mmCIF file of C-alpha atoms in Angstrom:
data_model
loop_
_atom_site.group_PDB
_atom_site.id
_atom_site.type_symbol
_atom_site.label_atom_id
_atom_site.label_comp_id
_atom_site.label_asym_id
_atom_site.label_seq_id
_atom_site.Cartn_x
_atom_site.Cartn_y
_atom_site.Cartn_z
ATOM 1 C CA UNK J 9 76.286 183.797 152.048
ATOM 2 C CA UNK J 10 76.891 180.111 153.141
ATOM 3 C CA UNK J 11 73.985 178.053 153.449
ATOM 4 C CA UNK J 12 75.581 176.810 157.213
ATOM 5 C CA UNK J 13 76.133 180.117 158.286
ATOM 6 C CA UNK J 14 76.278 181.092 161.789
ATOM 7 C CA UNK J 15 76.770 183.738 164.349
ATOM 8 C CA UNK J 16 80.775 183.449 165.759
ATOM 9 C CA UNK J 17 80.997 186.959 167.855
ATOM 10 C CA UNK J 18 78.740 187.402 170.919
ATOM 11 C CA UNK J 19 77.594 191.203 171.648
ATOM 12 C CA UNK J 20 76.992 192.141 175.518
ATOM 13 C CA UNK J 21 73.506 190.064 176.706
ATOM 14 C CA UNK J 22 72.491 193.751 177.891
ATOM 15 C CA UNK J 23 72.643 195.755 174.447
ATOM 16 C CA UNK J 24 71.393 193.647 171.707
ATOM 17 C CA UNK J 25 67.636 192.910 173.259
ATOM 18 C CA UNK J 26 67.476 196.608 173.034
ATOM 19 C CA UNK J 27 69.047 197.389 169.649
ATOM 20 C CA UNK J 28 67.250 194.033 168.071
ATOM 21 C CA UNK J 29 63.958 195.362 169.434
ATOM 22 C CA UNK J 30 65.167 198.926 167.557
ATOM 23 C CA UNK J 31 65.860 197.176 164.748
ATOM 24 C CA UNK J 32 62.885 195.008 164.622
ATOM 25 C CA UNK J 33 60.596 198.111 164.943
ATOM 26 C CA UNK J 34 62.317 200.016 162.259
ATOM 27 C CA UNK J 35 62.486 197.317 160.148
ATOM 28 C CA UNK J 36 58.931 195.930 160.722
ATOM 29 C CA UNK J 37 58.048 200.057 160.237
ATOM 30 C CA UNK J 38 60.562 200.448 156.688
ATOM 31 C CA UNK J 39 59.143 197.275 155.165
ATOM 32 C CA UNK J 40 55.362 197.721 155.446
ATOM 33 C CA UNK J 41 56.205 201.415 153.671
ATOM 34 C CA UNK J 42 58.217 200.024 150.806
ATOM 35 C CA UNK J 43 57.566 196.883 148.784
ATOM 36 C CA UNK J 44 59.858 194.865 146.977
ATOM 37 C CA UNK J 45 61.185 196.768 144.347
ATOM 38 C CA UNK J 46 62.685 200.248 144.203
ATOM 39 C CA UNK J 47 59.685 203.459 144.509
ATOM 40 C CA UNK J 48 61.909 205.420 142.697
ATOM 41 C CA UNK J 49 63.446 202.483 140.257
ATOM 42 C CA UNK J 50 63.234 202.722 136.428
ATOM 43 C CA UNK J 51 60.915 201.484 134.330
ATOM 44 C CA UNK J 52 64.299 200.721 132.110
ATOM 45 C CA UNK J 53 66.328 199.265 134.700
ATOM 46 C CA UNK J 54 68.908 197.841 132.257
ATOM 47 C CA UNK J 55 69.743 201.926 130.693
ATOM 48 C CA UNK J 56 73.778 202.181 129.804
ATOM 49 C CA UNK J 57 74.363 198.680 130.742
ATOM 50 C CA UNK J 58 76.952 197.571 128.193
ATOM 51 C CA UNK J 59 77.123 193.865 130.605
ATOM 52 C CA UNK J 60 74.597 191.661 131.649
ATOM 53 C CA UNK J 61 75.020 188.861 134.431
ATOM 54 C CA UNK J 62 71.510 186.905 134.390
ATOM 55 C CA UNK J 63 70.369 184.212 136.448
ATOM 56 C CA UNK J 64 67.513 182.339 135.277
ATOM 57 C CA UNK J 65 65.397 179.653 137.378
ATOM 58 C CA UNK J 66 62.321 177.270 136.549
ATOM 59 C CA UNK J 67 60.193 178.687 139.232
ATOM 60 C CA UNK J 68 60.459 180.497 143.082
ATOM 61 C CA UNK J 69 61.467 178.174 145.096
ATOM 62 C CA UNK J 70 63.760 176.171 142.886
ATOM 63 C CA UNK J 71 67.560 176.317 144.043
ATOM 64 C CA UNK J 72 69.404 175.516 140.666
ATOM 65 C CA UNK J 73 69.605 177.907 137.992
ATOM 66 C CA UNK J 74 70.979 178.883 134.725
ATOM 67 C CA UNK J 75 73.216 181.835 134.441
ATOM 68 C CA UNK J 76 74.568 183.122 131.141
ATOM 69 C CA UNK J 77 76.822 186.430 130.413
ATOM 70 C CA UNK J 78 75.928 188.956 127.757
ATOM 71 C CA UNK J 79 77.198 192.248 126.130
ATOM 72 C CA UNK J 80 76.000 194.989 123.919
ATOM 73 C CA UNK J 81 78.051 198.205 122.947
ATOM 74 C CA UNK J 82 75.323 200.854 123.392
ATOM 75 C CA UNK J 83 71.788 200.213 124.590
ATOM 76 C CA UNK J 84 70.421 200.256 120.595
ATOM 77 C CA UNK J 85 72.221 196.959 119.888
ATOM 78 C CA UNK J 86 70.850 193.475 120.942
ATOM 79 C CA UNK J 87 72.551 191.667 123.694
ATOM 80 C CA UNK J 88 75.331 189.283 122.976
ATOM 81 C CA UNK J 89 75.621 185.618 124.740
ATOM 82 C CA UNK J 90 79.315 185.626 126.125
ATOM 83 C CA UNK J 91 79.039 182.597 128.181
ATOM 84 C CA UNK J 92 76.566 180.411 129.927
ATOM 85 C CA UNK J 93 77.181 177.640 133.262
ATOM 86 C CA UNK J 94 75.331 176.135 135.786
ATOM 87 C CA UNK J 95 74.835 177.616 139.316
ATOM 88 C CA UNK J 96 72.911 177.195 142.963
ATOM 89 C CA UNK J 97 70.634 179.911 144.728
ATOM 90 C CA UNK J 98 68.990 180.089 147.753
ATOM 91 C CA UNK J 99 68.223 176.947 149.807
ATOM 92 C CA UNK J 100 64.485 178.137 149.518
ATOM 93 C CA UNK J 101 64.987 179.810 146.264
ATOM 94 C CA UNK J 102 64.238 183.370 145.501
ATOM 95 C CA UNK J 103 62.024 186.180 146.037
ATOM 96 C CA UNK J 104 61.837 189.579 145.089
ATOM 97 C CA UNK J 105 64.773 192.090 145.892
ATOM 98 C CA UNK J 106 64.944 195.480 145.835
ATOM 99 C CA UNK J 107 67.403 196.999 143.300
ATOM 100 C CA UNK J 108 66.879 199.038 140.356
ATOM 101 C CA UNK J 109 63.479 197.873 138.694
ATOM 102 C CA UNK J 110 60.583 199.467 139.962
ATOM 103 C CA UNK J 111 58.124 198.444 142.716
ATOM 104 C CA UNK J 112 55.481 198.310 140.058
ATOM 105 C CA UNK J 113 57.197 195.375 138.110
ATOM 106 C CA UNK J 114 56.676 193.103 141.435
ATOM 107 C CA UNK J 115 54.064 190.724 140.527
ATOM 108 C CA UNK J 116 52.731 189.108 143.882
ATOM 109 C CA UNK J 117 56.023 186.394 144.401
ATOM 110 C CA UNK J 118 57.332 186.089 147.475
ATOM 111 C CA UNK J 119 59.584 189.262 149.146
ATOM 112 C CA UNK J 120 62.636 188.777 149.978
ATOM 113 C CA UNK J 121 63.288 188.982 153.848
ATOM 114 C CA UNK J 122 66.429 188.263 156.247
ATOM 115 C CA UNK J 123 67.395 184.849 157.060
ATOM 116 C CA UNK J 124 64.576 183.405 154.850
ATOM 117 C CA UNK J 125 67.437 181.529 152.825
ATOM 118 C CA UNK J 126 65.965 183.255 149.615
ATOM 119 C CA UNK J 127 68.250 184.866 146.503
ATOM 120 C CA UNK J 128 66.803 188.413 145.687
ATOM 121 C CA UNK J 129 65.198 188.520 142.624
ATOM 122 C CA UNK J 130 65.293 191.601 140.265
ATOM 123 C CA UNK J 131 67.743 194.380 138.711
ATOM 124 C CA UNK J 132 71.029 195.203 140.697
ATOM 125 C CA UNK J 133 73.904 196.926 140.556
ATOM 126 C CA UNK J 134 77.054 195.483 140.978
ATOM 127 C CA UNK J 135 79.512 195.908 143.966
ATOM 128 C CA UNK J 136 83.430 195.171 144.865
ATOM 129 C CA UNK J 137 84.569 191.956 144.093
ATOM 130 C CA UNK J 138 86.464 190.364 147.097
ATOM 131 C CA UNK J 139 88.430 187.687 148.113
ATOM 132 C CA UNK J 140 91.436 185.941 149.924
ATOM 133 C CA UNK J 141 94.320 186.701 147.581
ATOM 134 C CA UNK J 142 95.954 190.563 147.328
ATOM 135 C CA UNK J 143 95.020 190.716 144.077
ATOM 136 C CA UNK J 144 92.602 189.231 141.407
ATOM 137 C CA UNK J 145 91.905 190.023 137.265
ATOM 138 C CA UNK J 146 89.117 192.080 137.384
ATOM 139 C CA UNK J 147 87.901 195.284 136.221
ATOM 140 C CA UNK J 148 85.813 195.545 139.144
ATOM 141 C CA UNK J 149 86.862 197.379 141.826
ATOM 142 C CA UNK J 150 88.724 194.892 144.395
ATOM 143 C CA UNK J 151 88.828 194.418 148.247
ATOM 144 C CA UNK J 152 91.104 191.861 149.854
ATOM 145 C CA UNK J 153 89.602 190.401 152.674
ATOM 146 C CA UNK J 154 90.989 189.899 155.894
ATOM 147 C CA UNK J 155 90.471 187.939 159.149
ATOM 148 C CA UNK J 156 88.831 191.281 160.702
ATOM 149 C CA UNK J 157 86.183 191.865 157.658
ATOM 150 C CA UNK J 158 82.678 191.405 158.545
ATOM 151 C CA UNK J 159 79.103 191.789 156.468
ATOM 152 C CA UNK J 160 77.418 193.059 158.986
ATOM 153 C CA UNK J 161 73.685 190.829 159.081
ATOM 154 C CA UNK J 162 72.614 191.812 162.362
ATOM 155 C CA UNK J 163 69.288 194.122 161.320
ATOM 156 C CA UNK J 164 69.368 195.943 164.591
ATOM 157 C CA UNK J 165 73.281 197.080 163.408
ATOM 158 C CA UNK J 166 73.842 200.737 162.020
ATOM 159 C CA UNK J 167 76.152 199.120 159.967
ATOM 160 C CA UNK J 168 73.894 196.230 158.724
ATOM 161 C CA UNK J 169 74.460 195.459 155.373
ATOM 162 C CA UNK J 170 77.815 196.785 155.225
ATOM 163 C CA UNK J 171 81.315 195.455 155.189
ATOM 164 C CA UNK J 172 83.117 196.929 157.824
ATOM 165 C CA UNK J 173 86.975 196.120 159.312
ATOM 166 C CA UNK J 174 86.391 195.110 163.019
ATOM 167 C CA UNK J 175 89.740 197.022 163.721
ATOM 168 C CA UNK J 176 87.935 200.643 162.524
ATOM 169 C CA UNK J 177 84.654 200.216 163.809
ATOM 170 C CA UNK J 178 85.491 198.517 167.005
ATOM 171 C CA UNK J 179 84.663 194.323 167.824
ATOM 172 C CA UNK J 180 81.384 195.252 169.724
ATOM 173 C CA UNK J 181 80.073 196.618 166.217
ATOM 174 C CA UNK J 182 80.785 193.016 164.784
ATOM 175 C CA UNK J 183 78.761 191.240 167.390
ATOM 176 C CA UNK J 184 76.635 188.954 166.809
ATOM 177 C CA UNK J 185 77.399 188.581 162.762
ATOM 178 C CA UNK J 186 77.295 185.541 161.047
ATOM 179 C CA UNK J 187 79.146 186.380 158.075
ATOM 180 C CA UNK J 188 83.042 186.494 158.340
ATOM 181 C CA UNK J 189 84.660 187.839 155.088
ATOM 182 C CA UNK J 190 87.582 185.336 155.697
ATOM 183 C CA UNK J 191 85.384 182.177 155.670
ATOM 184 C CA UNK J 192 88.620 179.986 155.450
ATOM 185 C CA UNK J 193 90.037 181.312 158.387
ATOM 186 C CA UNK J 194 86.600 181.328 160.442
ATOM 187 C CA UNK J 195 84.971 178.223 159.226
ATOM 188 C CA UNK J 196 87.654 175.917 159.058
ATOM 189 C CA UNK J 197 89.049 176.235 155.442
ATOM 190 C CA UNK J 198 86.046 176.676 153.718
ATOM 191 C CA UNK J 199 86.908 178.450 150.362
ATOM 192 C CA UNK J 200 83.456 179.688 149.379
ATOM 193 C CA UNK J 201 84.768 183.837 149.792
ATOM 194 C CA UNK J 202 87.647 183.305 148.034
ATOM 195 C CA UNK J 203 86.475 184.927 144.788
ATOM 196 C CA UNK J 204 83.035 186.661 144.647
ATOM 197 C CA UNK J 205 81.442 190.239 144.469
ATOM 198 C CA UNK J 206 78.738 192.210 146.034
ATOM 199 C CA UNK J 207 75.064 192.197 144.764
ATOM 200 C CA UNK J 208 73.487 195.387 145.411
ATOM 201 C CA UNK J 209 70.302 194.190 146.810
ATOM 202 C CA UNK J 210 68.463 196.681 149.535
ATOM 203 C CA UNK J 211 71.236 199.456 148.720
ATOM 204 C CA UNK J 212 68.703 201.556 151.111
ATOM 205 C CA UNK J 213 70.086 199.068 154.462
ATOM 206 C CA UNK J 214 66.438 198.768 155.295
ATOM 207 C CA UNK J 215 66.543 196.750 158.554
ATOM 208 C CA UNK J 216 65.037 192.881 157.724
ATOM 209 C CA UNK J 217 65.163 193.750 153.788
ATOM 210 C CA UNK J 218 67.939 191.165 153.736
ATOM 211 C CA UNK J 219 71.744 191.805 153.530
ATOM 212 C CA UNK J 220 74.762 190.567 152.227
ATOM 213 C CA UNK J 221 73.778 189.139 149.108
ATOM 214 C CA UNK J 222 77.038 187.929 147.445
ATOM 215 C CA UNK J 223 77.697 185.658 143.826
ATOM 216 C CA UNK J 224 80.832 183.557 145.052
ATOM 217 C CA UNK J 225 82.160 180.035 144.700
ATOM 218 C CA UNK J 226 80.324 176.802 145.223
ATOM 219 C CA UNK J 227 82.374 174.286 147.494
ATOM 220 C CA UNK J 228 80.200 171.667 146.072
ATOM 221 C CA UNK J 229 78.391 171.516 142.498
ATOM 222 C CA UNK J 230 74.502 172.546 143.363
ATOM 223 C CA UNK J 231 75.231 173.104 146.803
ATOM 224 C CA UNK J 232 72.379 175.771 147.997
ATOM 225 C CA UNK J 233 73.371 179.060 149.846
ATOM 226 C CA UNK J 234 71.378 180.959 152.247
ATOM 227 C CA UNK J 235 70.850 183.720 149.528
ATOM 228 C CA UNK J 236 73.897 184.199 147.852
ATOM 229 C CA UNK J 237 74.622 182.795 144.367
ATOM 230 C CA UNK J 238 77.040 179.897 144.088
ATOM 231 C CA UNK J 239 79.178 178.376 140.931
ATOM 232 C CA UNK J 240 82.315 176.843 140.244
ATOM 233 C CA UNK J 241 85.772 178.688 140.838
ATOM 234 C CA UNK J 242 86.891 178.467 136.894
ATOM 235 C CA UNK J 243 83.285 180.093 136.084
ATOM 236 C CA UNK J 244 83.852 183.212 138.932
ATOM 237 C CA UNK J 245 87.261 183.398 137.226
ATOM 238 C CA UNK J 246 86.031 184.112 133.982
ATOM 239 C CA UNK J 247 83.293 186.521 134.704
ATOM 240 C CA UNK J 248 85.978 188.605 136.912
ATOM 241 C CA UNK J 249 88.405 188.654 134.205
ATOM 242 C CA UNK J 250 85.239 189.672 131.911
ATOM 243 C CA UNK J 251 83.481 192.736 133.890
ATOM 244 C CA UNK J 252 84.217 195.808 133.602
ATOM 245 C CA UNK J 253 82.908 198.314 135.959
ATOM 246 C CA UNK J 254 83.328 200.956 133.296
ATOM 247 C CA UNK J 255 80.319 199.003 130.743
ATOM 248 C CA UNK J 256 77.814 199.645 134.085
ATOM 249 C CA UNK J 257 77.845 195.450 134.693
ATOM 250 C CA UNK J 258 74.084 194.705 135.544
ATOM 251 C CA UNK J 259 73.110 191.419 138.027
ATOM 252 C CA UNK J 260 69.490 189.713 136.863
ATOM 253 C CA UNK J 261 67.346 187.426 138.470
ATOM 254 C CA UNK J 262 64.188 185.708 137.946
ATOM 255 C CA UNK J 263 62.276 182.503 137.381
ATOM 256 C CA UNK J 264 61.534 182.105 133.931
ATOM 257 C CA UNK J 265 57.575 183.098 134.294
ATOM 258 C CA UNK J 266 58.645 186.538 135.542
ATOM 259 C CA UNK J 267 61.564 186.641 133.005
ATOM 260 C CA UNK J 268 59.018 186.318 129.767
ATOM 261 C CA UNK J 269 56.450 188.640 131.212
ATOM 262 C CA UNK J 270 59.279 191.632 132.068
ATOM 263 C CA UNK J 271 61.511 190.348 129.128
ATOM 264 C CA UNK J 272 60.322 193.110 126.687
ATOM 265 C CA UNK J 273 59.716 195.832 129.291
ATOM 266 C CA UNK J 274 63.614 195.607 130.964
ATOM 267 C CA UNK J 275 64.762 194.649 126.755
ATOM 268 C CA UNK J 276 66.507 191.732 128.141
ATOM 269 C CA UNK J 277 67.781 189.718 125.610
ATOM 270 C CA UNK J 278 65.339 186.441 124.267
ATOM 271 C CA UNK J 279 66.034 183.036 125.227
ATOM 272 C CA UNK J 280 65.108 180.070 123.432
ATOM 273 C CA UNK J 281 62.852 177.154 125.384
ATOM 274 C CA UNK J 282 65.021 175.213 127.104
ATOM 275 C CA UNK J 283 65.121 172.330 129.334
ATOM 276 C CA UNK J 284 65.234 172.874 132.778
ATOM 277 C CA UNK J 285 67.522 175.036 134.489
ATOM 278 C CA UNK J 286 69.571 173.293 136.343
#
């Protein structure tokens, strides 16, 4: 999402003190069960991935990164660098997600919450790309977006973490979000949704795990988001015209500490010393 996000709809001042308080309690009683990191996750998060997006920063709460694209035909053969550009992260960096690595690859980093303006770190699966136009080249599957899409970031929602149409599920179910899918129709032009897919982070919904987690387009260069992952439109264009949902695409993040210690365990692909990322 947008690092100036903010809520637009307004639910009833009756019903959301009692569904936040819900939400709060199930959330506060989900997360102290389940760390960061998936229980059931695999200790080879990266199986049958023929693509690779990764996303590599100096440390946890840096907001510039490095992100490169790589391919491999079958998991035997060593990844291939496609690609590599510059992009932003969270306005107070990152923190570990939950995706498909397992809980007992999560060194003690910080966790990734709701609203804490930090990018998920981890293993994820990706989503449906998305955006403004009717179409887009991608082989990703592809959802047009339109003035009535929401991602719903309201934890005390049953459809938090979700994009929903406002005309199916009703506008009292869209209260209170902050994140309208038609940002340029919202938020006075801004063209930040108007290419971008969906990061699997907490694919469980757990209330307060954090939601919405996007890549998308930067409307400045290094601009910070508020836990999405931001670059320039020509890069977005590329990688959509790259992935294929048929290779099993695979979204990576971490500083570069975590990166060399899990870098033989997940066989992601080596990387040379470098300068900083950013």
């Amino acid at each position: 999402m947008p690092a100036d996000s903010d809520a637009t709809p307004r639910a009833s001042r009756f019903a959301w003190p009692l569904l936040a308080a819900l939400g709060l309690a199930w959330g506060i009683a989900a997360l102290a069960g389940e760390s960061a990191g998936n229980a059931s996750g695999s200790d080879d998060p990266l199986r049958g991935a023929q693509q690779l997006v990764l996303v590599t920063t100096d440390g946890w709460d840096d907001t510039q990164g490095m992100a490169r694209r790589f391919e491999r035909p079958d998991d035997a053969a060593p990844w291939t660098e496609v690609a590599s550009f510059p992009v932003s992260i969270g306005r107070h960096g990152s923190a570990w997600g939950t995706g498909l690595h397992a809980a007992a690859d999560v060194d003690d980093g910080p966790r990734k919450r709701e609203s804490d303006g930090r990018s998920p770190a981890g293993v994820f699966a990706l989503g449906t790309a998305f955006g403004y136009a009717g179409t887009v080249a991608s082989g990703l599957p592809y959802q047009a977006m339109t003035r009535d899409d929401w991602c719903m970031d309201v934890p005390a929602s049953p459809y938090y973490n979700r994009i929903v149409d406002a005309r199916q599920v009703g506008a009292a179910a869209v209260a209170g979000s902050s994140e309208p899918m038609r940002l340029d129709l919202h938020r006075n032009g801004n063209p930040s949704y108007r290419l971008g897919f969906v990061i699997e982070h907490n694919p469980g919904n757990v209330p307060q795990g954090g939601s919405c987690i996007f890549a998308h387009l930067w409307r400045a260069p290094g601009e910070p988001t508020a836990g999405c992952t931001a670059m320039a439109d020509a890069d977005m264009e590329a990688m959509l015209e790259w992935l294929d949902a048929d290779k099993t695409p695979r979204f990576v993040l971490l500083p570069r500490a975590q990166y060399a210690r899990l870098a033989t365990r997940w066989q992601l692909p080596a990387l040379a010393p470098t300068e900083p990322e950013r």
